[in-house]
Coordinates of N, CA and C in Angstrom, one line a residue:
X1 N -15.6 18.1 -25.5 CA -14.5 17.2 -25.7 C -13.4 17.4 -24.6
X2 N -13.3 18.6 -24.1 CA -12.2 18.9 -23.2 C -12.5 18.2 -21.8
X3 N -13.7 17.9 -21.6 CA -14.1 17.3 -20.3 C -13.7 15.8 -20.2
X4 N -13.4 15.2 -21.3 CA -13.1 13.7 -21.2 C -11.6 13.5 -21.7
X5 N -11.0 12.6 -21.0 CA -9.6 12.2 -21.4 C -9.6 11.4 -22.7
X6 N -8.5 11.3 -23.3 CA -8.4 10.5 -24.6 C -8.7 9.0 -24.2
X7 N -9.4 8.4 -25.1 CA -9.8 7.0 -24.9 C -8.7 6.1 -25.4
X8 N -8.3 5.2 -24.6 CA -7.3 4.2 -25.0 C -7.9 2.9 -25.2
X9 N -7.7 2.3 -26.3 CA -8.2 0.9 -26.6 C -7.0 0.0 -26.6
X10 N -7.2 -1.1 -25.8 CA -6.1 -2.1 -25.8 C -6.7 -3.4 -26.0
X11 N -6.1 -4.2 -26.8 CA -6.6 -5.6 -27.1 C -6.3 -6.5 -25.9
X12 N -7.0 -7.6 -25.9 CA -6.8 -8.6 -24.8 C -5.4 -9.2 -24.9
X13 N -4.9 -9.5 -26.1 CA -3.6 -10.1 -26.2 C -2.5 -9.2 -25.5
X14 N -2.6 -7.9 -25.7 CA -1.5 -7.0 -25.1 C -1.8 -7.0 -23.6
X15 N -3.0 -7.0 -23.1 CA -3.3 -6.9 -21.7 C -2.8 -8.2 -21.0
X16 N -3.0 -9.4 -21.7 CA -2.6 -10.7 -21.2 C -1.1 -10.7 -21.1
X17 N -0.4 -10.2 -22.1 CA 1.1 -10.2 -22.1 C 1.6 -9.3 -21.0
X18 N 0.9 -8.1 -20.8 CA 1.3 -7.2 -19.7 C 1.1 -7.8 -18.4
X19 N 0.0 -8.5 -18.2 CA -0.2 -9.2 -16.9 C 0.9 -10.3 -16.7
X20 N 1.2 -11.0 -17.7 CA 2.2 -12.0 -17.6 C 3.6 -11.5 -17.2
X21 N 3.9 -10.3 -17.7 CA 5.2 -9.7 -17.4 C 5.2 -8.9 -16.1
X22 N 4.2 -8.1 -16.0 CA 4.1 -7.1 -14.8 C 3.7 -7.8 -13.5
X23 N 2.7 -8.6 -13.6 CA 2.2 -9.2 -12.3 C 2.9 -10.6 -12.0
X24 N 3.1 -11.4 -13.0 CA 3.7 -12.7 -12.8 C 5.2 -12.7 -13.0
X25 N 5.7 -11.6 -13.5 CA 7.2 -11.6 -13.7 C 7.7 -12.6 -14.7
X26 N 6.8 -13.0 -15.6 CA 7.3 -14.0 -16.6 C 7.5 -15.4 -16.0
X27 N 6.9 -15.7 -14.9 CA 7.1 -17.0 -14.2 C 6.2 -18.1 -14.8
X28 N 5.2 -17.8 -15.6 CA 4.4 -18.8 -16.2 C 5.2 -19.7 -17.1
X29 N 5.1 -21.0 -17.0 CA 5.8 -21.9 -17.9 C 5.0 -22.3 -19.1
X30 N 3.7 -21.9 -19.2 CA 2.9 -22.2 -20.3 C 3.2 -21.2 -21.4
X31 N 3.5 -21.7 -22.6 CA 3.8 -20.8 -23.7 C 2.5 -19.9 -24.0
X32 N 2.8 -18.6 -24.2 CA 1.7 -17.7 -24.5 C 1.0 -18.0 -25.8
X33 N 1.6 -18.8 -26.7 CA 0.9 -19.2 -27.9 C -0.1 -20.3 -27.6
X34 N 0.0 -21.0 -26.5 CA -0.9 -22.0 -26.1 C -2.2 -21.4 -25.6
X35 N -2.1 -20.4 -24.8 CA -3.2 -19.7 -24.2 C -2.9 -18.3 -23.7
X36 N -3.9 -17.5 -23.7 CA -3.7 -16.1 -23.2 C -4.6 -16.0 -21.9
X37 N -5.1 -17.1 -21.4 CA -6.0 -17.2 -20.3 C -5.1 -16.9 -19.0
X38 N -5.4 -15.8 -18.4 CA -4.5 -15.4 -17.3 C -4.6 -16.3 -16.1
X39 N -5.8 -17.0 -15.9 CA -6.0 -18.0 -14.8 C -4.9 -19.1 -15.0
X40 N -4.8 -19.6 -16.2 CA -3.8 -20.7 -16.4 C -2.4 -20.2 -16.2
X41 N -2.1 -19.0 -16.6 CA -0.7 -18.5 -16.4 C -0.4 -18.3 -15.0
X42 N -1.4 -17.8 -14.2 CA -1.2 -17.5 -12.8 C -1.0 -18.9 -12.1
X43 N -1.8 -19.9 -12.5 CA -1.7 -21.2 -11.9 C -0.3 -21.8 -12.2
X44 N 0.1 -21.6 -13.4 CA 1.4 -22.2 -13.9 C 2.5 -21.5 -13.0
X45 N 2.5 -20.2 -12.8 CA 3.5 -19.6 -12.0 C 3.5 -20.1 -10.5
X46 N 2.3 -20.4 -10.0 CA 2.2 -20.9 -8.6 C 2.8 -22.3 -8.6
X47 N 2.5 -23.1 -9.6 CA 3.0 -24.5 -9.7 C 4.5 -24.5 -9.8
X48 N 5.0 -23.7 -10.7 CA 6.4 -23.7 -11.0 C 7.2 -23.3 -9.7
X49 N 6.7 -22.3 -9.0 CA 7.3 -21.9 -7.7 C 7.3 -23.0 -6.7
X50 N 6.3 -23.9 -6.7 CA 6.2 -25.0 -5.7 C 6.9 -26.3 -6.2
X51 N 7.5 -26.2 -7.5 CA 8.1 -27.4 -8.0 C 7.2 -28.4 -8.6
X52 N 6.0 -28.0 -8.9 CA 5.0 -28.9 -9.5 C 5.0 -28.7 -11.0
X53 N 4.5 -29.7 -11.8 CA 4.4 -29.5 -13.2 C 3.7 -28.3 -13.6
X54 N 4.2 -27.5 -14.5 CA 3.7 -26.2 -14.8 C 3.8 -25.8 -16.3
X55 N 4.2 -26.7 -17.2 CA 4.6 -26.3 -18.5 C 3.4 -26.5 -19.6
X56 N 2.2 -27.0 -19.1 CA 1.1 -27.1 -20.0 C -0.2 -26.9 -19.2
X57 N -1.3 -26.7 -19.9 CA -2.6 -26.6 -19.2 C -2.9 -27.9 -18.5
X58 N -2.7 -29.0 -19.3 CA -3.0 -30.3 -18.7 C -2.2 -30.6 -17.5
X59 N -0.9 -30.2 -17.5 CA 0.0 -30.5 -16.3 C -0.5 -29.7 -15.1
X60 N -0.9 -28.5 -15.4 CA -1.4 -27.6 -14.3 C -2.6 -28.2 -13.6
X61 N -3.4 -28.9 -14.4 CA -4.6 -29.6 -13.8 C -4.4 -31.0 -13.3
X62 N -3.2 -31.4 -13.2 CA -2.9 -32.7 -12.6 C -3.0 -32.6 -11.1
X63 N -4.2 -32.9 -10.6 CA -4.5 -32.7 -9.1 C -3.6 -33.6 -8.2
X64 N -3.0 -34.6 -8.8 CA -2.1 -35.4 -7.9 C -0.8 -34.7 -7.6
X65 N -0.5 -33.7 -8.4 CA 0.7 -32.9 -8.2 C 0.5 -31.4 -7.9
X66 N -0.8 -31.0 -7.9 CA -1.1 -29.6 -7.7 C -0.8 -29.1 -6.3
X67 N -0.1 -28.0 -6.1 CA 0.1 -27.4 -4.8 C -1.2 -27.1 -4.1
X68 N -1.2 -27.1 -2.8 CA -2.4 -26.9 -2.0 C -2.9 -25.5 -2.3
X69 N -2.1 -24.5 -2.5 CA -2.6 -23.1 -2.8 C -2.9 -22.8 -4.2
X70 N -2.9 -23.9 -5.1 CA -3.1 -23.7 -6.5 C -4.6 -23.3 -6.7
X71 N -4.8 -22.4 -7.7 CA -6.2 -22.0 -8.0 C -7.0 -23.1 -8.7
X72 N -6.3 -24.2 -9.2 CA -7.0 -25.2 -9.9 C -8.0 -26.0 -9.0
X73 N -7.7 -25.9 -7.7 CA -8.6 -26.6 -6.7 C -10.0 -25.9 -6.7
X74 N -10.0 -24.6 -7.0 CA -11.2 -23.8 -7.0 C -12.1 -24.3 -8.2
X75 N -11.4 -24.7 -9.3 CA -12.2 -25.2 -10.4 C -13.0 -26.5 -10.0
X76 N -12.3 -27.4 -9.4 CA -12.9 -28.7 -9.0 C -14.0 -28.4 -7.9
X77 N -13.8 -27.5 -7.0 CA -14.8 -27.1 -6.0 C -16.0 -26.5 -6.7
X78 N -15.7 -25.7 -7.7 CA -16.8 -25.0 -8.4 C -17.9 -26.1 -8.9
X79 N -17.4 -27.2 -9.5 CA -18.3 -28.2 -10.0 C -19.1 -28.9 -8.9
X80 N -18.5 -29.0 -7.7 CA -19.2 -29.6 -6.6 C -20.3 -28.6 -6.1
X81 N -19.9 -27.4 -6.0 CA -20.8 -26.4 -5.4 C -21.9 -25.9 -6.3
X82 N -21.7 -26.0 -7.6 CA -22.7 -25.5 -8.5 C -23.4 -26.6 -9.3
X83 N -23.4 -27.8 -8.7 CA -24.1 -28.9 -9.3 C -25.5 -28.9 -8.8
X84 N -26.3 -27.9 -9.1 CA -27.6 -27.7 -8.5 C -28.6 -28.8 -9.0
X85 N -28.4 -29.4 -10.1 CA -29.3 -30.4 -10.6 C -29.0 -31.8 -10.2
X86 N -27.9 -32.0 -9.4 CA -27.4 -33.3 -9.0 C -27.2 -34.2 -10.2
X87 N -26.4 -33.8 -11.1 CA -26.2 -34.6 -12.4 C -24.9 -35.3 -12.3
X88 N -24.7 -36.0 -11.2 CA -23.4 -36.7 -11.0 C -23.1 -37.7 -12.1
X89 N -24.1 -38.4 -12.6 CA -23.9 -39.4 -13.7 C -23.4 -38.7 -15.0
X90 N -23.8 -37.5 -15.2 CA -23.5 -36.8 -16.5 C -22.3 -35.8 -16.3
X91 N -21.5 -36.0 -15.3 CA -20.5 -35.0 -14.9 C -19.5 -34.8 -16.1
X92 N -19.1 -35.8 -16.8 CA -18.1 -35.6 -17.8 C -18.6 -34.6 -18.9
X93 N -19.9 -34.8 -19.3 CA -20.4 -33.8 -20.3 C -20.6 -32.4 -19.6
X94 N -21.1 -32.4 -18.4 CA -21.3 -31.2 -17.7 C -20.0 -30.4 -17.6
X95 N -19.0 -31.0 -17.2 CA -17.7 -30.4 -17.0 C -17.1 -29.9 -18.4
X96 N -17.2 -30.7 -19.4 CA -16.7 -30.3 -20.7 C -17.5 -29.1 -21.3
X97 N -18.8 -29.1 -21.1 CA -19.6 -27.9 -21.5 C -19.1 -26.6 -20.8
X98 N -18.9 -26.7 -19.5 CA -18.5 -25.5 -18.8 C -17.2 -25.1 -19.2
X99 N -16.2 -26.0 -19.4 CA -14.9 -25.6 -19.7 C -14.7 -25.0 -21.1
X100 N -15.6 -25.3 -22.0 CA -15.5 -24.7 -23.4 C -15.5 -23.2 -23.3
X101 N -16.1 -22.6 -22.4 CA -16.1 -21.1 -22.3 C -14.8 -20.6 -21.7
X102 N -14.0 -21.5 -21.0 CA -12.8 -21.1 -20.3 C -11.6 -21.2 -21.2
X103 N -11.7 -22.0 -22.2 CA -10.4 -22.4 -23.0 C -10.6 -22.1 -24.5
X104 N -9.4 -21.8 -25.1 CA -9.4 -21.4 -26.5 C -9.4 -22.6 -27.4
X105 N -8.7 -23.7 -26.9 CA -8.4 -24.8 -27.8 C -8.8 -26.2 -27.3
X106 N -8.2 -27.2 -27.8 CA -8.5 -28.6 -27.5 C -8.1 -29.2 -26.2
X107 N -7.7 -28.4 -25.2 CA -7.3 -28.9 -23.9 C -8.5 -29.3 -23.1
X108 N -9.7 -28.9 -23.6 CA -10.9 -29.1 -22.8 C -11.1 -30.5 -22.3
X109 N -11.0 -31.5 -23.2 CA -11.2 -32.9 -22.8 C -10.2 -33.3 -21.8
X110 N -8.9 -33.0 -22.0 CA -7.9 -33.5 -21.0 C -8.1 -32.9 -19.6
X111 N -8.4 -31.6 -19.6 CA -8.6 -30.9 -18.3 C -9.9 -31.5 -17.7
X112 N -11.0 -31.6 -18.5 CA -12.2 -32.2 -17.9 C -11.9 -33.6 -17.3
X113 N -11.1 -34.4 -18.0 CA -10.8 -35.7 -17.4 C -10.1 -35.6 -16.1
X114 N -9.2 -34.6 -15.9 CA -8.5 -34.5 -14.6 C -9.5 -34.0 -13.6
X115 N -10.3 -33.1 -13.9 CA -11.3 -32.6 -12.9 C -12.2 -33.7 -12.5
X116 N -12.7 -34.5 -13.5 CA -13.6 -35.6 -13.2 C -12.9 -36.7 -12.4
X117 N -11.7 -36.9 -12.7 CA -10.9 -37.9 -11.9 C -10.8 -37.5 -10.4
X118 N -10.5 -36.2 -10.2 CA -10.4 -35.8 -8.8 C -11.7 -35.8 -8.1
X119 N -12.8 -35.5 -8.8 CA -14.1 -35.5 -8.2 C -14.5 -37.0 -7.9
X120 N -14.2 -37.9 -8.7 CA -14.5 -39.3 -8.5 C -13.7 -39.8 -7.3
X121 N -12.4 -39.5 -7.3 CA -11.5 -39.9 -6.1 C -12.1 -39.4 -4.8
X122 N -12.6 -38.2 -4.8 CA -13.2 -37.6 -3.6 C -14.7 -37.8 -3.5
X123 N -15.2 -38.8 -4.2 CA -16.6 -39.2 -4.1 C -17.6 -38.0 -4.2
X124 N -17.2 -37.0 -5.0 CA -18.1 -35.9 -5.2 C -18.5 -35.2 -3.9
X125 N -17.5 -35.2 -3.0 CA -17.8 -34.6 -1.7 C -16.8 -33.4 -1.4
X126 N -17.3 -32.3 -1.1 CA -16.5 -31.1 -0.9 C -15.5 -31.3 0.3
X127 N -15.9 -31.8 1.4 CA -14.9 -32.0 2.5 C -13.9 -33.0 2.2
X128 N -14.2 -34.1 1.4 CA -13.2 -35.0 1.0 C -12.2 -34.4 0.0
X129 N -12.7 -33.5 -0.9 CA -11.9 -32.8 -1.8 C -10.9 -31.9 -1.0
X130 N -11.4 -31.2 0.0 CA -10.5 -30.4 0.8 C -9.4 -31.2 1.5
X131 N -9.8 -32.4 2.0 CA -8.8 -33.2 2.7 C -7.8 -33.7 1.7
X132 N -8.2 -34.1 0.5 CA -7.3 -34.6 -0.6 C -6.4 -33.4 -1.0
X133 N -6.9 -32.2 -1.1 CA -6.1 -31.1 -1.4 C -5.0 -30.8 -0.4
X134 N -5.3 -31.0 0.9 CA -4.3 -30.8 1.9 C -3.2 -31.8 2.0
X135 N -3.4 -33.0 1.4 CA -2.4 -34.1 1.5 C -1.2 -33.7 0.7
X136 N -0.1 -34.2 1.1 CA 1.2 -34.0 0.4 C 1.0 -34.7 -1.0
X137 N 1.5 -34.1 -2.0 CA 1.3 -34.6 -3.4 C 1.8 -36.0 -3.5
X138 N 2.8 -36.4 -2.7 CA 3.4 -37.7 -2.8 C 2.3 -38.8 -2.5
X139 N 1.3 -38.4 -1.7 CA 0.3 -39.4 -1.2 C -1.0 -39.2 -1.8
X140 N -1.1 -38.6 -2.9 CA -2.5 -38.4 -3.6 C -2.6 -39.5 -4.6

């Protein structure tokens, strides 16, 4: 027993709260009761700092307002790069199914709609998505 330190067990809720305070400095505008997903809180902090909508999960996924350095762009790119079966016609269902594991509650449909919209605008093309991402939000 002397060879091993005491085991500390911490629940995800306390770790998420610590991350929000210690790493993000409380800059996330999404209420912690809405989600404890650190990805969403980090994105919210980045959006708030850039003056983009940041007070809800759906607002963070508004690609017309998302800052260029927002991690939400990685989510859209993920669906382009991992569409191995070329299921473009079934993208709405494909995206909703993938998002279910990322989210705790009913924001799945609204976020899926935003991702699907940006993919359609960019014609499901990664280089077009990157060009769209680099545009000023006023012109998206």
